[in-house]
C-alpha cells in the first residue's frame, strides 16, 4: 500500500498547524507546514530588498533550503503579508509543487496549507478542512502572540487581528492560482466550540475510518 497522505487545509490561524503536528505524531508520519515555504520565500525577498508585490520569487523558491524553513523570524506581520503576495505567483507555486510531493513520497505525510487537497495531493487518503469564524481565529492568534486577557485594549487589538486575517483570507481565496478552497471530498471541521484535543480526536476518528 502506498504511503498515506493526509491533507489539512483551511484559512489563516484556524489551528491547522497544531492539528497537523499532533496528527502526524499520533500516526507516526512526517509533518510539513507548507505555509513555511511561502513564508521563507517572503522573508528572503524582504531581506534582499525585493518587493514581493512587483518581483517574482521564483528563483528564491527554486533554491530554498531546509535551513530557510527553520528560521525563527517567519511569523511576523510583515512576513504574513509578504507570504500571501508571494503565494499569488504561479511560478513560485510551481517551483514548490515537487518539493511538497517529494516530501511525502517515502513515508507519506501530514501536510497543512491552503491547496493540499485541491492541487498538491488531489488523491490524498484523507482531506480535512479546518475552519472557524474570523473572530475566533483572531482571539486565538491574539492569545498565542502573548496578548493579555485583561488588557484594556484587548477587544480593539483582537478586532485589528481579525481585520488582517479577513484581508489575508480574501487575498488567498480570490487569487487565480490555487486559491484557498475546500476540496469537494474534504471533511470540514468547524472548531469554534472545540478544544485542540477535541479537534485532534475528531480528526483521528475520521482518519481511522478510512485508513
Ligand atoms: O499557513 P500560513 O498562514 O503560514 O501561510 C502563509 C501564507 O502562505 C498564506 O497566507 C498563503 O497565502 C500561503 N500558502 C499557500 N498555500 C499553502 C500554504 C500557504 O498559498 N499550501
GROMACS .gro file of C-alpha atoms and ligand atoms in nm:
model
  232
    1UNK     CA    1   0.000   0.000   0.000
    2UNK     CA    2   0.142   0.341  -0.094
    3UNK     CA    3   0.247   0.585   0.176
    4UNK     CA    4  -0.055   0.761   0.335
    5UNK     CA    5  -0.109   1.132   0.271
    6UNK     CA    6  -0.329   1.346   0.491
    7UNK     CA    7  -0.420   1.696   0.369
    8UNK     CA    8  -0.509   1.962   0.626
    9UNK     CA    9  -0.633   2.285   0.467
   10UNK     CA   10  -0.813   2.596   0.587
   11UNK     CA   11  -0.790   2.971   0.641
   12UNK     CA   12  -0.524   3.152   0.843
   13UNK     CA   13  -0.495   3.081   1.217
   14UNK     CA   14  -0.760   2.806   1.215
   15UNK     CA   15  -0.535   2.569   1.409
   16UNK     CA   16  -0.420   2.365   1.109
   17UNK     CA   17  -0.057   2.368   1.218
   18UNK     CA   18  -0.126   2.247   1.571
   19UNK     CA   19  -0.361   1.979   1.445
   20UNK     CA   20  -0.130   1.861   1.165
   21UNK     CA   21   0.165   1.833   1.402
   22UNK     CA   22  -0.032   1.632   1.660
   23UNK     CA   23  -0.196   1.415   1.394
   24UNK     CA   24   0.146   1.335   1.245
   25UNK     CA   25   0.283   1.242   1.589
   26UNK     CA   26  -0.018   1.021   1.664
   27UNK     CA   27   0.010   0.840   1.330
   28UNK     CA   28   0.390   0.824   1.313
   29UNK     CA   29   0.404   1.028   0.991
   30UNK     CA   30   0.631   1.318   0.891
   31UNK     CA   31   0.470   1.665   0.903
   32UNK     CA   32   0.517   1.955   0.664
   33UNK     CA   33   0.378   2.302   0.733
   34UNK     CA   34   0.363   2.422   0.372
   35UNK     CA   35   0.292   2.782   0.476
   36UNK     CA   36   0.657   2.791   0.585
   37UNK     CA   37   0.764   2.753   0.222
   38UNK     CA   38   0.582   3.072   0.119
   39UNK     CA   39   0.690   3.246   0.438
   40UNK     CA   40   1.057   3.160   0.378
   41UNK     CA   41   1.042   3.295   0.022
   42UNK     CA   42   0.875   3.612   0.152
   43UNK     CA   43   1.137   3.650   0.425
   44UNK     CA   44   1.429   3.606   0.184
   45UNK     CA   45   1.275   3.861  -0.054
   46UNK     CA   46   1.237   4.116   0.225
   47UNK     CA   47   1.598   4.051   0.331
   48UNK     CA   48   1.715   4.106  -0.027
   49UNK     CA   49   1.517   4.429  -0.057
   50UNK     CA   50   1.285   4.280  -0.319
   51UNK     CA   51   0.917   4.379  -0.326
   52UNK     CA   52   0.701   4.064  -0.349
   53UNK     CA   53   0.418   4.272  -0.500
   54UNK     CA   54   0.624   4.351  -0.810
   55UNK     CA   55   0.908   4.095  -0.827
   56UNK     CA   56   0.888   3.718  -0.879
   57UNK     CA   57   1.032   3.500  -0.603
   58UNK     CA   58   1.071   3.204  -0.839
   59UNK     CA   59   1.450   3.179  -0.826
   60UNK     CA   60   1.442   3.202  -0.447
   61UNK     CA   61   1.171   2.934  -0.434
   62UNK     CA   62   1.378   2.703  -0.655
   63UNK     CA   63   1.682   2.725  -0.428
   64UNK     CA   64   1.501   2.711  -0.092
   65UNK     CA   65   1.694   2.505   0.164
   66UNK     CA   66   1.573   2.319   0.475
   67UNK     CA   67   1.760   2.575   0.688
   68UNK     CA   68   1.550   2.855   0.537
   69UNK     CA   69   1.242   2.686   0.686
   70UNK     CA   70   1.396   2.671   1.034
   71UNK     CA   71   1.436   3.047   1.072
   72UNK     CA   72   1.271   3.194   1.379
   73UNK     CA   73   1.156   3.514   1.205
   74UNK     CA   74   0.894   3.366   0.971
   75UNK     CA   75   0.580   3.456   1.169
   76UNK     CA   76   0.599   3.834   1.184
   77UNK     CA   77   0.320   4.052   1.036
   78UNK     CA   78   0.549   4.171   0.752
   79UNK     CA   79   0.617   3.809   0.657
   80UNK     CA   80   0.241   3.725   0.682
   81UNK     CA   81   0.178   3.988   0.417
   82UNK     CA   82   0.483   3.904   0.202
   83UNK     CA   83   0.397   3.530   0.203
   84UNK     CA   84   0.044   3.599   0.085
   85UNK     CA   85   0.180   3.810  -0.203
   86UNK     CA   86   0.446   3.551  -0.290
   87UNK     CA   87   0.174   3.284  -0.291
   88UNK     CA   88  -0.009   3.457  -0.579
   89UNK     CA   89   0.287   3.394  -0.809
   90UNK     CA   90   0.221   3.094  -1.029
   91UNK     CA   91   0.593   3.036  -1.097
   92UNK     CA   92   0.664   3.025  -0.724
   93UNK     CA   93   0.380   2.779  -0.665
   94UNK     CA   94   0.506   2.561  -0.949
   95UNK     CA   95   0.859   2.565  -0.804
   96UNK     CA   96   0.724   2.440  -0.470
   97UNK     CA   97   0.497   2.161  -0.601
   98UNK     CA   98   0.765   1.896  -0.648
   99UNK     CA   99   0.921   1.978  -0.312
  100UNK     CA  100   0.589   1.910  -0.140
  101UNK     CA  101   0.520   1.588  -0.331
  102UNK     CA  102   0.873   1.457  -0.273
  103UNK     CA  103   0.839   1.522   0.099
  104UNK     CA  104   0.560   1.262   0.123
  105UNK     CA  105   0.698   1.009  -0.121
  106UNK     CA  106   0.886   0.768   0.105
  107UNK     CA  107   0.684   0.750   0.424
  108UNK     CA  108   0.372   0.952   0.347
  109UNK     CA  109   0.298   1.269   0.542
  110UNK     CA  110   0.055   1.507   0.702
  111UNK     CA  111   0.072   1.839   0.515
  112UNK     CA  112  -0.109   2.157   0.615
  113UNK     CA  113  -0.174   2.454   0.390
  114UNK     CA  114  -0.433   2.601   0.156
  115UNK     CA  115  -0.422   2.383  -0.158
  116UNK     CA  116  -0.301   2.043  -0.036
  117UNK     CA  117  -0.630   1.863  -0.101
  118UNK     CA  118  -0.712   2.057  -0.419
  119UNK     CA  119  -0.379   2.085  -0.604
  120UNK     CA  120  -0.079   1.924  -0.435
  121UNK     CA  121  -0.241   1.591  -0.340
  122UNK     CA  122  -0.583   1.567  -0.507
  123UNK     CA  123  -0.571   1.192  -0.428
  124UNK     CA  124  -0.486   1.233  -0.059
  125UNK     CA  125  -0.616   0.948   0.158
  126UNK     CA  126  -0.782   1.193   0.397
  127UNK     CA  127  -0.869   1.561   0.343
  128UNK     CA  128  -0.961   1.777   0.638
  129UNK     CA  129  -1.076   2.138   0.612
  130UNK     CA  130  -1.024   2.315   0.943
  131UNK     CA  131  -1.207   2.639   0.998
  132UNK     CA  132  -1.357   2.880   1.249
  133UNK     CA  133  -1.505   3.229   1.235
  134UNK     CA  134  -1.255   3.512   1.180
  135UNK     CA  135  -1.329   3.638   1.532
  136UNK     CA  136  -1.248   3.301   1.694
  137UNK     CA  137  -0.929   3.275   1.494
  138UNK     CA  138  -0.831   3.630   1.586
  139UNK     CA  139  -0.887   3.558   1.957
  140UNK     CA  140  -0.664   3.251   1.938
  141UNK     CA  141  -0.393   3.434   1.747
  142UNK     CA  142  -0.405   3.723   1.998
  143UNK     CA  143  -0.357   3.483   2.290
  144UNK     CA  144  -0.090   3.286   2.103
  145UNK     CA  145   0.101   3.611   2.047
  146UNK     CA  146   0.111   3.672   2.421
  147UNK     CA  147  -0.181   3.917   2.436
  148UNK     CA  148  -0.314   3.966   2.788
  149UNK     CA  149  -0.673   3.864   2.866
  150UNK     CA  150  -0.711   4.165   3.097
  151UNK     CA  151  -0.555   4.429   2.870
  152UNK     CA  152  -0.785   4.733   2.844
  153UNK     CA  153  -0.737   4.739   2.466
  154UNK     CA  154  -0.784   4.361   2.427
  155UNK     CA  155  -1.105   4.385   2.223
  156UNK     CA  156  -0.961   4.655   1.998
  157UNK     CA  157  -0.647   4.451   1.934
  158UNK     CA  158  -0.845   4.134   1.859
  159UNK     CA  159  -1.052   4.332   1.608
  160UNK     CA  160  -0.731   4.451   1.440
  161UNK     CA  161  -0.601   4.091   1.416
  162UNK     CA  162  -0.942   3.985   1.283
  163UNK     CA  163  -0.928   4.251   1.011
  164UNK     CA  164  -0.580   4.137   0.899
  165UNK     CA  165  -0.697   3.772   0.889
  166UNK     CA  166  -1.003   3.863   0.682
  167UNK     CA  167  -0.784   4.051   0.434
  168UNK     CA  168  -0.537   3.764   0.402
  169UNK     CA  169  -0.819   3.506   0.361
  170UNK     CA  170  -0.976   3.725   0.095
  171UNK     CA  171  -0.646   3.751  -0.095
  172UNK     CA  172  -0.585   3.375  -0.059
  173UNK     CA  173  -0.940   3.282  -0.169
  174UNK     CA  174  -0.965   3.512  -0.471
  175UNK     CA  175  -0.622   3.464  -0.632
  176UNK     CA  176  -0.615   3.296  -0.973
  177UNK     CA  177  -0.357   3.032  -0.887
  178UNK     CA  178  -0.456   2.756  -0.640
  179UNK     CA  179  -0.695   2.967  -0.432
  180UNK     CA  180  -0.794   2.862  -0.081
  181UNK     CA  181  -1.095   2.638  -0.136
  182UNK     CA  182  -1.232   2.329   0.033
  183UNK     CA  183  -1.192   2.018  -0.185
  184UNK     CA  184  -1.527   1.863  -0.275
  185UNK     CA  185  -1.430   1.542  -0.096
  186UNK     CA  186  -1.287   1.706   0.218
  187UNK     CA  187  -1.441   1.679   0.564
  188UNK     CA  188  -1.500   2.017   0.724
  189UNK     CA  189  -1.436   2.064   1.096
  190UNK     CA  190  -1.572   2.386   1.246
  191UNK     CA  191  -1.357   2.446   1.552
  192UNK     CA  192  -1.526   2.746   1.718
  193UNK     CA  193  -1.659   2.544   2.009
  194UNK     CA  194  -1.390   2.272   2.011
  195UNK     CA  195  -1.069   2.246   2.209
  196UNK     CA  196  -0.745   2.143   2.035
  197UNK     CA  197  -0.784   1.797   2.194
  198UNK     CA  198  -1.136   1.765   2.057
  199UNK     CA  199  -1.023   1.867   1.707
  200UNK     CA  200  -0.750   1.603   1.726
  201UNK     CA  201  -0.981   1.322   1.839
  202UNK     CA  202  -1.241   1.412   1.577
  203UNK     CA  203  -0.967   1.410   1.311
  204UNK     CA  204  -0.829   1.076   1.428
  205UNK     CA  205  -1.179   0.930   1.414
  206UNK     CA  206  -1.210   1.044   1.050
  207UNK     CA  207  -0.862   0.915   0.961
  208UNK     CA  208  -0.918   0.574   1.123
  209UNK     CA  209  -1.248   0.532   0.945
  210UNK     CA  210  -1.066   0.526   0.608
  211UNK     CA  211  -0.711   0.407   0.680
  212LIG     O1  212  -0.039   2.883   0.673
  212LIG     P1  213   0.034   3.016   0.680
  212LIG     O2  214  -0.051   3.126   0.737
  212LIG     O3  215   0.166   3.003   0.747
  212LIG     O4  216   0.064   3.052   0.527
  212LIG     C1  217   0.118   3.177   0.490
  212LIG     C2  218   0.068   3.214   0.351
  212LIG     O5  219   0.121   3.121   0.256
  212LIG     C3  220  -0.083   3.208   0.333
  212LIG     O6  221  -0.146   3.332   0.362
  212LIG     C4  222  -0.100   3.170   0.188
  212LIG     O7  223  -0.103   3.285   0.106
  212LIG     C5  224   0.026   3.093   0.155
  212LIG     N1  225   0.005   2.949   0.143
  212LIG     C6  226  -0.041   2.898   0.023
  212LIG     N2  227  -0.053   2.764   0.005
  212LIG     C7  228  -0.023   2.679   0.104
  212LIG     C8  229   0.022   2.728   0.230
  212LIG     C9  230   0.033   2.865   0.246
  212LIG     O8  231  -0.071   2.975  -0.067
  212LIG     N3  232  -0.034   2.548   0.082
   0.00000   0.00000   0.00000
